[in-house]
JSON list of C-alpha atoms in Angstrom, two decimals:
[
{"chain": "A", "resi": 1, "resn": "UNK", "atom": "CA", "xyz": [22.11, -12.32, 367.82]},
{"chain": "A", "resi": 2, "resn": "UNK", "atom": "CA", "xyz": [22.91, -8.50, 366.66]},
{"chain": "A", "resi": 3, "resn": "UNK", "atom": "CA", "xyz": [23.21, -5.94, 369.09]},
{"chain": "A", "resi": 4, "resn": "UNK", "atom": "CA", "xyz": [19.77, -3.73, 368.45]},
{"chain": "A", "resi": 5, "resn": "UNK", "atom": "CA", "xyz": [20.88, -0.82, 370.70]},
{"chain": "A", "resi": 6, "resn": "UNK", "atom": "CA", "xyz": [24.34, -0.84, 369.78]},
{"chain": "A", "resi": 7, "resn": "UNK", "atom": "CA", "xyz": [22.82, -0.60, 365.64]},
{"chain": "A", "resi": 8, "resn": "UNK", "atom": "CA", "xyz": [21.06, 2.14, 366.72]},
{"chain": "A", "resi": 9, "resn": "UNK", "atom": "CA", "xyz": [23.13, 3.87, 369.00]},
{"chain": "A", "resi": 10, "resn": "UNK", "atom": "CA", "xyz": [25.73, 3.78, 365.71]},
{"chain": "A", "resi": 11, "resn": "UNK", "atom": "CA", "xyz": [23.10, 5.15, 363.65]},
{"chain": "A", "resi": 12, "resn": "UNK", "atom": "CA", "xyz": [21.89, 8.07, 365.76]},
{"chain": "A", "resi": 13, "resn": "UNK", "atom": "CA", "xyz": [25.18, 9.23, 366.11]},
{"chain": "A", "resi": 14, "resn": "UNK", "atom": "CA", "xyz": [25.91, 9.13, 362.36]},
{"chain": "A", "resi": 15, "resn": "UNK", "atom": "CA", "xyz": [22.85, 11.38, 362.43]},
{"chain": "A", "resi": 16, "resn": "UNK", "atom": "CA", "xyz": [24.12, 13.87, 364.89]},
{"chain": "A", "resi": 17, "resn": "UNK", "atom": "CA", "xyz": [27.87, 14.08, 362.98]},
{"chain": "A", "resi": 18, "resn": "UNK", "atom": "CA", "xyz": [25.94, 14.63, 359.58]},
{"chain": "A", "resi": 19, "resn": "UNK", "atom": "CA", "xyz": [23.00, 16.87, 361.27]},
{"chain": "A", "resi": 20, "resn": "UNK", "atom": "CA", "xyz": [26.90, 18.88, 362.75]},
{"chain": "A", "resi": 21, "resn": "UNK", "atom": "CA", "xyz": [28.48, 18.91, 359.39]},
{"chain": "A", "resi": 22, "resn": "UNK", "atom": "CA", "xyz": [24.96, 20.25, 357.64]},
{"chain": "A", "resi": 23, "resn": "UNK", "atom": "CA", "xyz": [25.10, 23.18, 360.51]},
{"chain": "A", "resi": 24, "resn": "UNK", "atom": "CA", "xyz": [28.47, 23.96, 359.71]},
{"chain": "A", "resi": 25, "resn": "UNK", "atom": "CA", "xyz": [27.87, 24.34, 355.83]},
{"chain": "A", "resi": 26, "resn": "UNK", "atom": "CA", "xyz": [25.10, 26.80, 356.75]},
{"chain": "A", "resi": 27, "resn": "UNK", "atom": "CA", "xyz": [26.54, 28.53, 359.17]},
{"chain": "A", "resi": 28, "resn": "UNK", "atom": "CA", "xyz": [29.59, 29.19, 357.32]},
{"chain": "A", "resi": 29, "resn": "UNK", "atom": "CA", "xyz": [27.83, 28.98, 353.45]},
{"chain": "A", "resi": 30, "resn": "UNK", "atom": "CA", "xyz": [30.77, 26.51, 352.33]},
{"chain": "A", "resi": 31, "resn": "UNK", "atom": "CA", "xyz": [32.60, 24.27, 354.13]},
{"chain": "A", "resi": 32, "resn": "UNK", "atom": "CA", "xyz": [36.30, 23.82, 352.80]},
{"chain": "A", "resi": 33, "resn": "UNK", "atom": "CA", "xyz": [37.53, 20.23, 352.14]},
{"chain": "A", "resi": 34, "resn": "UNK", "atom": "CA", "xyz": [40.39, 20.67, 353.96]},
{"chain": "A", "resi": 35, "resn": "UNK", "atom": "CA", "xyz": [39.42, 18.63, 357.02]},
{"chain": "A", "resi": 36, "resn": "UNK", "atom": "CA", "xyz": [42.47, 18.45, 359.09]},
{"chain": "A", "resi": 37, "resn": "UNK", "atom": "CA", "xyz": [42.55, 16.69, 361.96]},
{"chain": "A", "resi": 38, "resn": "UNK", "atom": "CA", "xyz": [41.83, 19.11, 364.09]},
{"chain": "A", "resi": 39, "resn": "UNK", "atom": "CA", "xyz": [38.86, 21.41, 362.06]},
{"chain": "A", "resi": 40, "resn": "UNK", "atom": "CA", "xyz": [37.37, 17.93, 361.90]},
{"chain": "A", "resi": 41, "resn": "UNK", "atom": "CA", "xyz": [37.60, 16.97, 365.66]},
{"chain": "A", "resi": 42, "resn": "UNK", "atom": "CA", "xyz": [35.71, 20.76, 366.24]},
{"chain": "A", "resi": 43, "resn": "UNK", "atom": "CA", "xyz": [33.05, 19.84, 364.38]},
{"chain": "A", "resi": 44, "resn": "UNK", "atom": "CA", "xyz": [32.31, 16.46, 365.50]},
{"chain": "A", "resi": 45, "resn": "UNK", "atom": "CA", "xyz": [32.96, 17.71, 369.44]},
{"chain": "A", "resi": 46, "resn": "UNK", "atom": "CA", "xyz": [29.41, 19.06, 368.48]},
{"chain": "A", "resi": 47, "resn": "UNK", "atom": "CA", "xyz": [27.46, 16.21, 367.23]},
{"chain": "A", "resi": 48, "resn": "UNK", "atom": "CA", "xyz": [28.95, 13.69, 370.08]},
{"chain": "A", "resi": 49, "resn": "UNK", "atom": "CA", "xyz": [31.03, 15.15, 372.73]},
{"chain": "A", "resi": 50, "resn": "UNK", "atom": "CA", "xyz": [31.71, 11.82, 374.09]},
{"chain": "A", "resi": 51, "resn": "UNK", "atom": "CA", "xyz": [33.45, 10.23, 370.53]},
{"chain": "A", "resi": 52, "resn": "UNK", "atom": "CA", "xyz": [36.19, 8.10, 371.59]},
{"chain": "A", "resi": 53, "resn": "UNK", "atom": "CA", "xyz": [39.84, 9.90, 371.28]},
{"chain": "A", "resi": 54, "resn": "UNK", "atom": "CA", "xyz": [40.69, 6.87, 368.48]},
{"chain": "A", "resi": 55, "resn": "UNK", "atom": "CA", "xyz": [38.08, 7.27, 366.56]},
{"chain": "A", "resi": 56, "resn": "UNK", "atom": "CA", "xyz": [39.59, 8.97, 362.85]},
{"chain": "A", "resi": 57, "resn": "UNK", "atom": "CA", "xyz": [37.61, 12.34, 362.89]},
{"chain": "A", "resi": 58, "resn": "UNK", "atom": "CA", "xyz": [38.71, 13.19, 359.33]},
{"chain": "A", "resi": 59, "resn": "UNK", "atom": "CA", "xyz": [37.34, 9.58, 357.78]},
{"chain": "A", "resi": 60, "resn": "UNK", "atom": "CA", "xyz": [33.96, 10.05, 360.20]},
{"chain": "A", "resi": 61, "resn": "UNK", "atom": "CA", "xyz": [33.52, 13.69, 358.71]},
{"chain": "A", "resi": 62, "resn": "UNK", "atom": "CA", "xyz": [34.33, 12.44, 355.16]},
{"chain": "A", "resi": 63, "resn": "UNK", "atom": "CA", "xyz": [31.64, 9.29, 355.18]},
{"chain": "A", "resi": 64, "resn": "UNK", "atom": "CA", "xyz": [28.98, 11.94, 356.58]},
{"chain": "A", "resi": 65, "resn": "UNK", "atom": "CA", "xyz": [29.74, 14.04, 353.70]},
{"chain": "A", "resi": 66, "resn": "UNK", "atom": "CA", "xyz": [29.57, 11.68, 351.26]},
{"chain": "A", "resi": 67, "resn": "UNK", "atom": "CA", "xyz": [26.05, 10.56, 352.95]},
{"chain": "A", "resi": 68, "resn": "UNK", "atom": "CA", "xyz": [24.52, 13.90, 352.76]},
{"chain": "A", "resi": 69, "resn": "UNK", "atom": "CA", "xyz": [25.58, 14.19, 349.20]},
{"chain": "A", "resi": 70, "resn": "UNK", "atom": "CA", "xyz": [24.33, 10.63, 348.16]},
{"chain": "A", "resi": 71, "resn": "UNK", "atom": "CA", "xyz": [20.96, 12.52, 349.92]},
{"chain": "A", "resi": 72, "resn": "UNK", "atom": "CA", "xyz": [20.98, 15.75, 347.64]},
{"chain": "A", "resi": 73, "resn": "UNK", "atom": "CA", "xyz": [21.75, 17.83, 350.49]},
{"chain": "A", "resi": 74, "resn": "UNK", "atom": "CA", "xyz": [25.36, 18.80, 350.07]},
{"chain": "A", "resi": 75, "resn": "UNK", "atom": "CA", "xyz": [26.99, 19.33, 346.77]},
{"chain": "A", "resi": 76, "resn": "UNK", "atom": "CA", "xyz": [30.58, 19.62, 345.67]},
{"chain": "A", "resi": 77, "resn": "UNK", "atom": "CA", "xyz": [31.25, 23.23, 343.96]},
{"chain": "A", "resi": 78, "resn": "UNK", "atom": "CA", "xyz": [35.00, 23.84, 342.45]},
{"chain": "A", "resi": 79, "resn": "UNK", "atom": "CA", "xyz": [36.06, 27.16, 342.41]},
{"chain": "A", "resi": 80, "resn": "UNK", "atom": "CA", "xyz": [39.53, 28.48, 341.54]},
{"chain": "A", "resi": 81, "resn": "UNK", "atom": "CA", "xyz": [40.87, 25.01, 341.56]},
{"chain": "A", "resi": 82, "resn": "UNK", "atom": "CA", "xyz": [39.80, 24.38, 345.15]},
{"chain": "A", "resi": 83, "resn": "UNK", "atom": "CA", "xyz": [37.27, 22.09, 345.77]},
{"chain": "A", "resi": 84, "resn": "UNK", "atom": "CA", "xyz": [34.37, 22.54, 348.59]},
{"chain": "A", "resi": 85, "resn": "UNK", "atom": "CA", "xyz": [31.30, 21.94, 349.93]},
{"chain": "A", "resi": 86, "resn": "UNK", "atom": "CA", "xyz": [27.96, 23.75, 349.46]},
{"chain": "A", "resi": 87, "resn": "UNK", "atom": "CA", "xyz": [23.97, 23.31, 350.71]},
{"chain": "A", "resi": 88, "resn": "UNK", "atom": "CA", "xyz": [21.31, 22.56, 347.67]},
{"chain": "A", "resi": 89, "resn": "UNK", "atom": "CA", "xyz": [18.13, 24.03, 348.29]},
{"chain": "A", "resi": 90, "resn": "UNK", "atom": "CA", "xyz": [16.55, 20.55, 349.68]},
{"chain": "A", "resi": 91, "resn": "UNK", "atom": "CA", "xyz": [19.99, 21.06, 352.10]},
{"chain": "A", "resi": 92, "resn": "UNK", "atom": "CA", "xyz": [18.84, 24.60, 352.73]},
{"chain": "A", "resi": 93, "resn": "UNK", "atom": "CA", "xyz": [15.43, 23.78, 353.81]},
{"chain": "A", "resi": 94, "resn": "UNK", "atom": "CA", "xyz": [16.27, 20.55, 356.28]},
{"chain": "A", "resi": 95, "resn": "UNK", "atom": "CA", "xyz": [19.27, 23.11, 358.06]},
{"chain": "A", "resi": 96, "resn": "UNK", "atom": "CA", "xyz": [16.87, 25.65, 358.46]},
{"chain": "A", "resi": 97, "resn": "UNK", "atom": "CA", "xyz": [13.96, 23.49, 359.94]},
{"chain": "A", "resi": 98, "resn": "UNK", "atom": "CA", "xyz": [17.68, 21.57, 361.80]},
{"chain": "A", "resi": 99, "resn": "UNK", "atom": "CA", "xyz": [18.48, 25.54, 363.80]},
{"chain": "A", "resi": 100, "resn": "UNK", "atom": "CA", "xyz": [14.57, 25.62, 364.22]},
{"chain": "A", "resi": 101, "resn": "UNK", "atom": "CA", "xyz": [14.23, 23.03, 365.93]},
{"chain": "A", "resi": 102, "resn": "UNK", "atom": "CA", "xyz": [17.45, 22.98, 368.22]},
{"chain": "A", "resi": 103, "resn": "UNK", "atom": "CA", "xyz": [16.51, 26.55, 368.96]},
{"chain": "A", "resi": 104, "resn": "UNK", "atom": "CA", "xyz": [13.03, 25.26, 370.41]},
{"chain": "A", "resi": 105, "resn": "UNK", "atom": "CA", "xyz": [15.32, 22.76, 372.28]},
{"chain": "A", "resi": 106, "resn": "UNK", "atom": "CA", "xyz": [17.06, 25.58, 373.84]},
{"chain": "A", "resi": 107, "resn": "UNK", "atom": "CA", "xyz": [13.89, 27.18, 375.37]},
{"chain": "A", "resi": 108, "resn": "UNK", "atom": "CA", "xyz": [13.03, 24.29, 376.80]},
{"chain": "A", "resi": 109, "resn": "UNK", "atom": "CA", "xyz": [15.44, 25.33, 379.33]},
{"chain": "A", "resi": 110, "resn": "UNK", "atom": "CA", "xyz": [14.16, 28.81, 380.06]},
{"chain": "A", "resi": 111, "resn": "UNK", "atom": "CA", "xyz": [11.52, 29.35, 382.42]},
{"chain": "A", "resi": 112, "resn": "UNK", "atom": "CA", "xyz": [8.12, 28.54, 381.59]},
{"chain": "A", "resi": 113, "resn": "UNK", "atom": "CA", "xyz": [6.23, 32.01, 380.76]},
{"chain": "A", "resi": 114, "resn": "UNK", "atom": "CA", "xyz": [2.42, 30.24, 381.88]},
{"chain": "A", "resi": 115, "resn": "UNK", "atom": "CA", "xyz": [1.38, 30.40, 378.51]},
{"chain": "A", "resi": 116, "resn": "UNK", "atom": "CA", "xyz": [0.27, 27.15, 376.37]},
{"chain": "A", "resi": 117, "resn": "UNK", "atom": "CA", "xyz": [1.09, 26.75, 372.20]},
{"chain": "A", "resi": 118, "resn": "UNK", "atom": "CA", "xyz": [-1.60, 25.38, 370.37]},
{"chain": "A", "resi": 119, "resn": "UNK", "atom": "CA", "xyz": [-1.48, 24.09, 367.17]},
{"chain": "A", "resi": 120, "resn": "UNK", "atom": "CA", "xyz": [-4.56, 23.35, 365.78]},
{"chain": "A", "resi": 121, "resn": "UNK", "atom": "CA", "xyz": [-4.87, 21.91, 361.63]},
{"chain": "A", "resi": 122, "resn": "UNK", "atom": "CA", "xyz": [-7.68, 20.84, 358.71]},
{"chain": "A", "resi": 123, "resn": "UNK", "atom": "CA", "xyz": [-5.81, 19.29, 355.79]},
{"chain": "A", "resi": 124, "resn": "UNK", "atom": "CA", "xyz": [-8.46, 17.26, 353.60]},
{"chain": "A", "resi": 125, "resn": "UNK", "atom": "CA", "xyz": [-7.88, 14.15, 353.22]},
{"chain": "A", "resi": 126, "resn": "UNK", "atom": "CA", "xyz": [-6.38, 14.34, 349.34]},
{"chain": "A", "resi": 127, "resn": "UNK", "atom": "CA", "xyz": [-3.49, 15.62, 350.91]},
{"chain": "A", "resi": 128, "resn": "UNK", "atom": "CA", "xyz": [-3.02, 12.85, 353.93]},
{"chain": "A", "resi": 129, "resn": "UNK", "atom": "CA", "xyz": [0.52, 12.97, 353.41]},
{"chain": "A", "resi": 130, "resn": "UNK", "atom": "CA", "xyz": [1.28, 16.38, 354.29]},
{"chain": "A", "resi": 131, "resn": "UNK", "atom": "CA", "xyz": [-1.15, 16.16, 357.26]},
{"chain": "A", "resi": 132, "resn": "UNK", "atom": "CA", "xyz": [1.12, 12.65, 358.61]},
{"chain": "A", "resi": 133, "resn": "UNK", "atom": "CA", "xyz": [4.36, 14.74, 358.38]},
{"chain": "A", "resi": 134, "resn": "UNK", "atom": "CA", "xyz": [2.67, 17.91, 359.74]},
{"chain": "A", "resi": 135, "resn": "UNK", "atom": "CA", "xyz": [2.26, 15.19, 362.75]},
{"chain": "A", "resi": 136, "resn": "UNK", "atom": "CA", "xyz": [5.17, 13.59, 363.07]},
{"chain": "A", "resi": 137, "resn": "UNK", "atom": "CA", "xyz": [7.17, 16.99, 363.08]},
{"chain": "A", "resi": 138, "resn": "UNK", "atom": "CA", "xyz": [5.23, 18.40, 365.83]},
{"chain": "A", "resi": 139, "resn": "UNK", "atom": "CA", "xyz": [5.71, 14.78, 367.85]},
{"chain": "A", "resi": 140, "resn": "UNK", "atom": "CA", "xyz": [9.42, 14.86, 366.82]},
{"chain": "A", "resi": 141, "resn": "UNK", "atom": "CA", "xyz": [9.22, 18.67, 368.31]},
{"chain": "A", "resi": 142, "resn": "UNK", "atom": "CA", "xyz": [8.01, 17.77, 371.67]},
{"chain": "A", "resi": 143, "resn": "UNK", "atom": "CA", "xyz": [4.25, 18.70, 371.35]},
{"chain": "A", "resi": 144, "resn": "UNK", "atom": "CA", "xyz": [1.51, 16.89, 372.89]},
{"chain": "A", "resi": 145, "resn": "UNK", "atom": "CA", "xyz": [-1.38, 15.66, 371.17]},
{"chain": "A", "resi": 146, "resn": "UNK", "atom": "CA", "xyz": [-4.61, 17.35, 373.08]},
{"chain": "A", "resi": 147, "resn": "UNK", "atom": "CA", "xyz": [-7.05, 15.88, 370.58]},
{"chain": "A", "resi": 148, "resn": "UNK", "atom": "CA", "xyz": [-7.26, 14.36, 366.78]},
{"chain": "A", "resi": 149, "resn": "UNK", "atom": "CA", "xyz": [-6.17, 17.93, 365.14]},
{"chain": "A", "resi": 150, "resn": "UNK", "atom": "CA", "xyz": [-5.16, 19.87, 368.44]},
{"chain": "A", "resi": 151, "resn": "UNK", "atom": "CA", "xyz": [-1.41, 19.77, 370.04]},
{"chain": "A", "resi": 152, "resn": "UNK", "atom": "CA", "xyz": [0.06, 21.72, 372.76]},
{"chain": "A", "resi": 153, "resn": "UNK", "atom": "CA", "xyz": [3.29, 22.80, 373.81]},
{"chain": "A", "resi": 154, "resn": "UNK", "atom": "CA", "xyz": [4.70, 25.58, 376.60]},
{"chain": "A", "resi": 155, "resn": "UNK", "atom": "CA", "xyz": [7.11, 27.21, 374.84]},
{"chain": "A", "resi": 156, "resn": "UNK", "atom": "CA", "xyz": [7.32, 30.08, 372.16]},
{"chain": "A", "resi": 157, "resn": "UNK", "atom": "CA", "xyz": [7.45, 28.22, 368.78]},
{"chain": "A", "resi": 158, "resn": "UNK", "atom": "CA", "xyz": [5.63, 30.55, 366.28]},
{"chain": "A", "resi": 159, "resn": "UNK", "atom": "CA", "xyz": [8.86, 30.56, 363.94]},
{"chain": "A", "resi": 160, "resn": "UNK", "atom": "CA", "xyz": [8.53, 26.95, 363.82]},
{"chain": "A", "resi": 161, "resn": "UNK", "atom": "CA", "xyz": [5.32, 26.78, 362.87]},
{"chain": "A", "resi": 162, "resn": "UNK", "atom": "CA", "xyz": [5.96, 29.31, 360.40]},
{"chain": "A", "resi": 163, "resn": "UNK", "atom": "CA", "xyz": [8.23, 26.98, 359.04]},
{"chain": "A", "resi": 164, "resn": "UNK", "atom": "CA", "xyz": [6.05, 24.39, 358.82]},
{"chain": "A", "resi": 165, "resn": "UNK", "atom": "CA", "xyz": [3.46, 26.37, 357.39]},
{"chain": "A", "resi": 166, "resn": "UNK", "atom": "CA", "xyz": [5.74, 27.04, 354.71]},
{"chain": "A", "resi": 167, "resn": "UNK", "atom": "CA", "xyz": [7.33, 23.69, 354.17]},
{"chain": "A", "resi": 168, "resn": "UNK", "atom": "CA", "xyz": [4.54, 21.91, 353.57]},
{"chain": "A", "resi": 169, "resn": "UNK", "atom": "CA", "xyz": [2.17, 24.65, 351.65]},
{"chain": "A", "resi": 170, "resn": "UNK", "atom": "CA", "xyz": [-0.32, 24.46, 353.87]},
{"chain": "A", "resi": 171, "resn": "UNK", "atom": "CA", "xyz": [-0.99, 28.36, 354.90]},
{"chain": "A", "resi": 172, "resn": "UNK", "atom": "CA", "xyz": [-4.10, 28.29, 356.21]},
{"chain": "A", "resi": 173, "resn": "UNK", "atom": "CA", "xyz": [-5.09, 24.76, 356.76]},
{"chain": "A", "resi": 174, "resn": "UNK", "atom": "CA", "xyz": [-2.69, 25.10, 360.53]},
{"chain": "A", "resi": 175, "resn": "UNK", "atom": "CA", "xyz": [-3.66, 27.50, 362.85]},
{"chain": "A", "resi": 176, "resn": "UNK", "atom": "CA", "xyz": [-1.64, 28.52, 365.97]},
{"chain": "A", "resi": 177, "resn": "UNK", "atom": "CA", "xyz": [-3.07, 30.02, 369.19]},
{"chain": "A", "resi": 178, "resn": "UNK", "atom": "CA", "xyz": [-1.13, 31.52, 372.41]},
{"chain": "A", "resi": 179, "resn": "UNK", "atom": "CA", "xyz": [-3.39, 30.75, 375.42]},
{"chain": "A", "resi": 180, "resn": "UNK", "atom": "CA", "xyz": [-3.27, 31.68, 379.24]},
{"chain": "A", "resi": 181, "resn": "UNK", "atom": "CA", "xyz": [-5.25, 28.51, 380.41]},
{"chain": "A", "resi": 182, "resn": "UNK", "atom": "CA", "xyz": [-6.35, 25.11, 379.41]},
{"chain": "A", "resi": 183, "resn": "UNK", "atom": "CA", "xyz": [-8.91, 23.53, 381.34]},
{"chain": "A", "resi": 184, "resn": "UNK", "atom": "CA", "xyz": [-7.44, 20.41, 383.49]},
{"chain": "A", "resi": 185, "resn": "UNK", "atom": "CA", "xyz": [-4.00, 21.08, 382.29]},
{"chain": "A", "resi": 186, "resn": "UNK", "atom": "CA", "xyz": [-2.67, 19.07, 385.34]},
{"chain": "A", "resi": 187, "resn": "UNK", "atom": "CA", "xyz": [-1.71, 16.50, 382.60]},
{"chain": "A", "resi": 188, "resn": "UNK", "atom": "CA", "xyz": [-0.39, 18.48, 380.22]},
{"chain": "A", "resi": 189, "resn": "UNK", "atom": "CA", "xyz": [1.90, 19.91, 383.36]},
{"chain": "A", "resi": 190, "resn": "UNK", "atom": "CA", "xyz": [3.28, 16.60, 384.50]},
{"chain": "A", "resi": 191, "resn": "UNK", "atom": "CA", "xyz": [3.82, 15.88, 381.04]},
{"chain": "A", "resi": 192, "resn": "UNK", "atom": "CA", "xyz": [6.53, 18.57, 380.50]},
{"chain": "A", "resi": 193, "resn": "UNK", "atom": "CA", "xyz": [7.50, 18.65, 384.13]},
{"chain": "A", "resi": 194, "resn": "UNK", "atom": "CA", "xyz": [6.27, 22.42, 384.94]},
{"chain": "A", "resi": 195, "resn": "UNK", "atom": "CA", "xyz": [5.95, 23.66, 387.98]},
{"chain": "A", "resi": 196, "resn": "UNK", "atom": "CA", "xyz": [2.34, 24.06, 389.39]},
{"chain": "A", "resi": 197, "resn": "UNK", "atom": "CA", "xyz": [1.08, 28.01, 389.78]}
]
């Protein structure tokens, strides 16, 4: 019988070393293709801190690349007889929503300000699609589902939202709210292990 969590164990950190290669591009607008050793080790030290001192960081950093070009979100650009790598827009948009979202994993950490993040959304139904991925994001995200079309979180994630306003043309149909209390928020608390007042 396979090995389930060794599958996916192998697949979320194929994730993480593309998801580190993406951050790079956009960080740095190209990436050069001259992945040494070492420039590739630097990257990858990012995406899994704990990969194995064997492992060939050059052929791991190539086979993302080649992955996230097979997905339209890297393309090769050749410029003065040097070859390199550069973001399309699709790879533009899922980098941006990529430092969005690790930046919301970052305040996590801070201290809890007592305020609550609501997001609250009416998408008709001809456009159910947008309104599922609207959901999964803010699941993905960390928020908690209050109610049908209502989802909290603790943290400052207007930006975010903004994002996701954007991303999936929705404007109006999401609406986001900055509150001081929600009644019988013991739950919601426990939930994301704050501290009681």
């Amino acid at each position: 019988m396979e090995n389930i969590e060794a599958r996916v164990k192998e697949r979320v950190k194929r994730v993480r070393i593309q998801n580190a290669v993406l951050l790079s591009v956009y960080g740095m607008g190209v990436l050069a293709v001259t992945l040494t050793a070492p420039n590739a080790a630097r990257i990858l030290k990012y995406a899994d801190p704990y990969l194995k001192k064997k492992t060939n960081p050059s052929g791991r950093l190539y086979q993302a690349t080649s992955r996230l070009v097979a997905r339209g979100l890297l393309k090769w650009q050749v410029k003065g007889g040097k070859r390199s790598l550069q973001l399309t827009e699709k790879g533009k948009v899922y980098a941006e929503r990529l430092v969005l979202e690790n930046g919301l994993q970052k305040k996590k950490k801070q201290k809890w300000d007592k305020r609550w993040r609501l997001v609250s959304f009416d998408i008709w139904e001809r456009h159910r699609s947008k309104r599922d991925r609207l959901r999964r994001l803010l699941h993905r995200v960390g928020f908690q589902k209050v109610h049908a079309s209502l989802w909290v979180y603790p943290y400052d994630c207007e930006e975010l939202i903004a994002y996701m306003r954007t991303d999936l043309h929705i404007g109006r149909g999401v609406l986001y709210f900055v509150a001081d209390a929600i009644e019988g928020d013991e739950r919601l608390r426990k939930h994301f292990k704050l501290r009681p007042n």
